[in-house]
Short mmCIF file of C-alpha atoms in Angstrom, two decimals:
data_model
loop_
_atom_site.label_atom_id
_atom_site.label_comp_id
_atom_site.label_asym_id
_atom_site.label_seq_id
_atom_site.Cartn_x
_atom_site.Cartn_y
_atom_site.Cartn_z
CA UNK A 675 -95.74 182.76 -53.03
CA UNK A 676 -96.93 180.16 -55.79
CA UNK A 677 -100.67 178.66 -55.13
CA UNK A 678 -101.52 175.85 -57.59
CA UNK A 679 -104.91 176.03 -58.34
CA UNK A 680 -106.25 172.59 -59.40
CA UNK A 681 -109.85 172.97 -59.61
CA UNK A 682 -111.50 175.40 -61.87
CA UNK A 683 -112.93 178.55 -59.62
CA UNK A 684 -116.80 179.13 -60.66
CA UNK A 685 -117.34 182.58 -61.69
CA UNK A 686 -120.41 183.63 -61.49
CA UNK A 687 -120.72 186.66 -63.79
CA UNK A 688 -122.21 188.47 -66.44
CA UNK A 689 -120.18 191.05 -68.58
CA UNK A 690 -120.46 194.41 -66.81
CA UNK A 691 -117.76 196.36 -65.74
CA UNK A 692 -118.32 194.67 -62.20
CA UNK A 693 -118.15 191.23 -63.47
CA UNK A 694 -115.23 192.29 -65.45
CA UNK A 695 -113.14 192.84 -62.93
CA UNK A 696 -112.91 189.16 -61.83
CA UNK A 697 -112.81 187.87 -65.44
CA UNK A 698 -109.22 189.82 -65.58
CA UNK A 699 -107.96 188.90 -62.61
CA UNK A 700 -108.64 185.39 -63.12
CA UNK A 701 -107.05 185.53 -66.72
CA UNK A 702 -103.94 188.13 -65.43
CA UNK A 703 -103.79 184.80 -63.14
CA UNK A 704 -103.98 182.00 -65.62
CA UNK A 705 -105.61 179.76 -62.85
CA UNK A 706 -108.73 177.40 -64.28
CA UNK A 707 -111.98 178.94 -63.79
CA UNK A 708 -115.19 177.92 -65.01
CA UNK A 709 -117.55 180.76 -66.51
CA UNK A 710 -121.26 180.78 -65.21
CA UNK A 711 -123.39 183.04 -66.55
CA UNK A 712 -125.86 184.68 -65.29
CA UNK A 713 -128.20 186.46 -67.16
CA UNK A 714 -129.34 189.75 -65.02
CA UNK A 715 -131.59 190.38 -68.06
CA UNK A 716 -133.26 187.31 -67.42
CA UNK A 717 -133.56 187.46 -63.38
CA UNK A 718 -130.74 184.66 -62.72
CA UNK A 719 -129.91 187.22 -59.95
CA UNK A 720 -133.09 185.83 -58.05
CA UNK A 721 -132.40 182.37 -58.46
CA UNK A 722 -132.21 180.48 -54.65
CA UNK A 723 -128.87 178.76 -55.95
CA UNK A 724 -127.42 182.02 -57.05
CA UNK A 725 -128.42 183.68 -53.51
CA UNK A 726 -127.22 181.06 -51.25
CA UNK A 727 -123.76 182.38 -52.74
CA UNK A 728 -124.76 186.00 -53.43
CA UNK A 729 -127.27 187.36 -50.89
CA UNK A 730 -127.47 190.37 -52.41
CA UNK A 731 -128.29 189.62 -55.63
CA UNK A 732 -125.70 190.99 -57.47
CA UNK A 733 -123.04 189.31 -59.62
CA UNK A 734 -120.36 188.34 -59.48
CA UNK A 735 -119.41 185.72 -57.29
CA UNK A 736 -117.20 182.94 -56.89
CA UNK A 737 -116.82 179.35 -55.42
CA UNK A 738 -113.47 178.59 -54.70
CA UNK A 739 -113.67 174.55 -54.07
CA UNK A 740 -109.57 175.06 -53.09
CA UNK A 741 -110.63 177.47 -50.05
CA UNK A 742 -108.90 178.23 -46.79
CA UNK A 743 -107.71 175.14 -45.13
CA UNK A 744 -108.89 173.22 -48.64
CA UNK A 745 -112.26 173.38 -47.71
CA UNK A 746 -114.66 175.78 -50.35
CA UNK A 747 -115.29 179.06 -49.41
CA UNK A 748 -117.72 180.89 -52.06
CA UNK A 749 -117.22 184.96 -52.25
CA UNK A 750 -119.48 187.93 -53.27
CA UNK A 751 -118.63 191.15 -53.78
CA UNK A 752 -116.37 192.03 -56.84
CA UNK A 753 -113.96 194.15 -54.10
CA UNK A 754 -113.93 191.39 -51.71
CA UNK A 755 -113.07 188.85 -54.48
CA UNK A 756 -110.39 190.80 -55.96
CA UNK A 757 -108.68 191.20 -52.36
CA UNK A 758 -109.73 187.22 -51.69
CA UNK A 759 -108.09 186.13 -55.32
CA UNK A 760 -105.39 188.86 -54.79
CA UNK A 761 -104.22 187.33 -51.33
CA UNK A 762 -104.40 183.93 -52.07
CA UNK A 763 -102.07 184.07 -55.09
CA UNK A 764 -99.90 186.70 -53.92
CA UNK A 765 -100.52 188.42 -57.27
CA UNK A 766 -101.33 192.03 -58.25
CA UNK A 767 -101.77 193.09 -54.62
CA UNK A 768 -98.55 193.90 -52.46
CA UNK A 769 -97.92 192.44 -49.49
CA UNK A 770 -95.88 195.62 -47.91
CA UNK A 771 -98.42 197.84 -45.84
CA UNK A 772 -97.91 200.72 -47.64
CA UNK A 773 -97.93 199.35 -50.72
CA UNK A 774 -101.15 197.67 -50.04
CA UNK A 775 -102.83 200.39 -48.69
CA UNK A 776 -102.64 202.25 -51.63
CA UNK A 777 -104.18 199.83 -53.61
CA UNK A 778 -106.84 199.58 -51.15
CA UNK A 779 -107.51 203.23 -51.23
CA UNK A 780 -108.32 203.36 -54.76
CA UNK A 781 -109.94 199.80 -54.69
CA UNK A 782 -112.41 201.92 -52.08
CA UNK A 783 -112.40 204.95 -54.24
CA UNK A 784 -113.60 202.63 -57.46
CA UNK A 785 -116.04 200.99 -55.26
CA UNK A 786 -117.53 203.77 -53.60
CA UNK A 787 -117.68 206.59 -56.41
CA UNK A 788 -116.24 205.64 -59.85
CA UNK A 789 -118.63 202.62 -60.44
CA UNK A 790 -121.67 203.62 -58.33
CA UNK A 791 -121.69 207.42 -59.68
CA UNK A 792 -120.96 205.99 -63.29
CA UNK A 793 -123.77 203.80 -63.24
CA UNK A 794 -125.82 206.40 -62.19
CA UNK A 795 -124.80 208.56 -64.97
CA UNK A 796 -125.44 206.24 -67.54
CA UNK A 797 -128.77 205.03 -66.09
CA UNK A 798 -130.48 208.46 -66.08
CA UNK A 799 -128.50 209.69 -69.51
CA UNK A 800 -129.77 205.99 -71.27
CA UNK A 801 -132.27 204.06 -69.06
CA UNK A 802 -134.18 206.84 -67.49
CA UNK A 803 -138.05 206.73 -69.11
CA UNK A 804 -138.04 210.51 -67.80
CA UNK A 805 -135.20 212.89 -68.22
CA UNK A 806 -134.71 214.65 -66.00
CA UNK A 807 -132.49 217.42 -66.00
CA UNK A 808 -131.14 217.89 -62.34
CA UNK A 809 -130.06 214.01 -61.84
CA UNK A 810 -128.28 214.03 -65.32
CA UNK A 811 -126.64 217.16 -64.79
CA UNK A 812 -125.47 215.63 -61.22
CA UNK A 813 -124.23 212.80 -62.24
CA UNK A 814 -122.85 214.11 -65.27
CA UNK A 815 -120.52 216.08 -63.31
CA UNK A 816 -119.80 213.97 -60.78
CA UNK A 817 -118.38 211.40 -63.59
CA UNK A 818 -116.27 214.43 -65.14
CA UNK A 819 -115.09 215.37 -61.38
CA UNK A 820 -113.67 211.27 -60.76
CA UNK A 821 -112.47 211.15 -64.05
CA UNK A 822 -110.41 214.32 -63.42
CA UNK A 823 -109.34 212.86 -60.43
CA UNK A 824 -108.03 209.86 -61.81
CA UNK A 825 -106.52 211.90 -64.30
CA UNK A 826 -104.26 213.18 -61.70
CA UNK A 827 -103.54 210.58 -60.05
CA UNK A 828 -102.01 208.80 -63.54
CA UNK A 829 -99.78 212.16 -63.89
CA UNK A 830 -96.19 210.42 -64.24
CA UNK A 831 -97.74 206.82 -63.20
CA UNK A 832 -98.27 204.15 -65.32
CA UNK A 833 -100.80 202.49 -62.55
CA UNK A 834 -102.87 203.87 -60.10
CA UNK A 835 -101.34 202.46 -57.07
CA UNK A 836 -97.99 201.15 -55.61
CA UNK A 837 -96.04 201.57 -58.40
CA UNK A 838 -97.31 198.57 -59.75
CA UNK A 839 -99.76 196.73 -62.32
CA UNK A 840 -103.15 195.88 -59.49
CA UNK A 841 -105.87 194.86 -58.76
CA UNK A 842 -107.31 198.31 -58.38
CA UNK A 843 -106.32 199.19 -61.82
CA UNK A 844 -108.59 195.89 -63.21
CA UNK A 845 -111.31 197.57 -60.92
CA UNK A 846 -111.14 200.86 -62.41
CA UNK A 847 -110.59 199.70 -65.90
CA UNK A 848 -114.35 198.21 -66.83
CA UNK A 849 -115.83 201.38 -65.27
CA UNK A 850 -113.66 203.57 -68.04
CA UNK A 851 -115.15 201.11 -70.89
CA UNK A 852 -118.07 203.41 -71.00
CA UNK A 853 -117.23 206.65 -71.36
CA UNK A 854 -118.91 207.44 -74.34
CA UNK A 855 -122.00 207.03 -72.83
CA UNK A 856 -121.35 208.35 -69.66
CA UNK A 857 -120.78 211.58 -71.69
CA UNK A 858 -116.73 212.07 -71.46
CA UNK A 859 -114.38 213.08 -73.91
CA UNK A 860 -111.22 211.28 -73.19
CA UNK A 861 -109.11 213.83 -75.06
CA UNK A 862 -110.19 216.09 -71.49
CA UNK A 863 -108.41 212.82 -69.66
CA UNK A 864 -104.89 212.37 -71.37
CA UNK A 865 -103.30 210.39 -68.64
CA UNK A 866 -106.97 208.22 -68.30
CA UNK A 867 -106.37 207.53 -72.04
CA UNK A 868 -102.84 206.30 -71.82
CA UNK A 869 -103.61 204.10 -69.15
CA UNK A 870 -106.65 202.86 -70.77
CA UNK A 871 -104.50 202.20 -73.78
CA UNK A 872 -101.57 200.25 -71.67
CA UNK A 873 -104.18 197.74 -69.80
CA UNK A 874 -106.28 197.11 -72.94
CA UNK A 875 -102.71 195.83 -74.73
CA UNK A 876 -102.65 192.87 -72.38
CA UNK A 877 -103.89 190.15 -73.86
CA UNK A 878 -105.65 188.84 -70.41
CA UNK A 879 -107.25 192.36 -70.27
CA UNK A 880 -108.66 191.72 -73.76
CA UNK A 881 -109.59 187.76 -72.79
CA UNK A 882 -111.19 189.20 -69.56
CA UNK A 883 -113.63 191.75 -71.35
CA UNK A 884 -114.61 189.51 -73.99
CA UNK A 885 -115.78 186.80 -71.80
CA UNK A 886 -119.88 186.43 -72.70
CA UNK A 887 -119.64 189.37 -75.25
CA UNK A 888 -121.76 187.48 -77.60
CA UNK A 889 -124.49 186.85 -74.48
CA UNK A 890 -124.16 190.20 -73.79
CA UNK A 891 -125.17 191.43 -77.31
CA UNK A 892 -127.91 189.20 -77.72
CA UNK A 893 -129.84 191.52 -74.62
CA UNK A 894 -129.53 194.88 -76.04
CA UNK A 895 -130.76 196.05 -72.52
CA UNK A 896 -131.43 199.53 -73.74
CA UNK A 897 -134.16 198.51 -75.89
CA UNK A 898 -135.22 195.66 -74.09
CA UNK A 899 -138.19 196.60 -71.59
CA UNK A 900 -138.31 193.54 -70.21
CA UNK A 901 -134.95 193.27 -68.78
CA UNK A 902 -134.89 196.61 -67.66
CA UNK A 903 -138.33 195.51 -65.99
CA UNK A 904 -136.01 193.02 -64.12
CA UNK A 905 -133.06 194.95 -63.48
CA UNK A 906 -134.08 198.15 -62.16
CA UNK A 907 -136.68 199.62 -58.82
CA UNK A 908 -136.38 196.49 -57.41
CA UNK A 909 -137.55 195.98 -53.60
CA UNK A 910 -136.64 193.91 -51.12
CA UNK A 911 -137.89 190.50 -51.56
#
């Protein structure tokens, strides 16, 4: 199936391993897209425009002005895009059951553990004011248990799912961009590494990561009180 895109998609995004995710696809696409940042540091989470697209105030999101039926159709939630973008284009996700069900098992499996238990890691091992031994221990070994796991999965694979270059592979990979700070040695992970080697050779890979590097930089969240002040024990609003 070809889809020409003629409008550029807005992505709403910032560069996290979440936002990431669409930044690759879209490039692994080559379909126009229009970068919009927004600056979590800064609260552009919380702006009305962004939350009449994004109700739950997390990037990233997109406005397809090409939608269903050609009418526009905006999208939140980085799993839901990837599935939206990968349908639409018939790209990186299979069209055979089987084949897509695999994919959507470790889509789930990025979405539900390695991303959310990551994060967690690396918020009480970096972010935490207190540290406190229990939660980093926890999380700690929940990161080296999904690692291993992927690990085994990658054991004679070069992708994670269908036989085939995915969409759940650009889900997993921004996740595994971190695992210095989330306390791994990748030398434990030999298959993780090889992978993580293979998808960072692509040239859209490398476009996709380095989209708003340099806006990135400029926050230095770790050190910068007032972001985190923003970003984290938020309520509902």
């Amino acid at each position: 199936m070809t889809v020409t895109q003629t409008q550029p998609i807005e992505l709403h995004y910032w560069p996290t391993p979440n936002g990431w995710k669409i930044s690759i696809l879209l490039e692994e696409l080559g379909v126009p897209y229009d970068l919009k940042l927004v600056n979590i540091g800064k609260g552009d989470q919380f702006k009305p425009e962004f939350l009449a697209i994004a109700p739950n105030n997390r990037m990233p999101a997109i406005v397809d002005p090409e939608g269903p039926d050609g009418a526009p159709i905006s999208v939140f939630e980085s799993g839901a895009i990837l599935q939206y973008l990968g349908r639409k284009f018939g790209q990186f996700y299979p069209e055979d059951e089987r084949g897509r069900v695999e994919v959507e098992e470790w889509l789930m499996w990025q979405m539900g553990g390695f991303g959310p238990m990551l994060g967690q890691n690396h918020h009480f091992r970096i972010y935490a004011p207190e540290k406190i031994e229990y939660a980093m221990t926890r999380y700690l070994n929940e990161t080296h248990r999904l690692y291993g796991v992927l690990n085994k999965r990658l054991e004679g694979r070069d992708y994670v799912a269908a036989g085939q270059y995915t969409i759940a592979d650009m889900a997993i990979i921004g996740w595994a961009q971190g695992w210095q700070n989330q306390g791994m040695d990748l030398e434990e992970f030999p298959n993780v590494k090889a992978w993580k080697a293979r998808l960072e050779a692509r040239p859209a890979v490398q476009r996709g990561l380095a989209a708003g590097r340099e806006e990135r930089e400029k926050l230095q969240l770790a050190d910068n009180k007032d972001a985190q002040g923003v970003l984290f024990n938020q309520r509902a609003r």
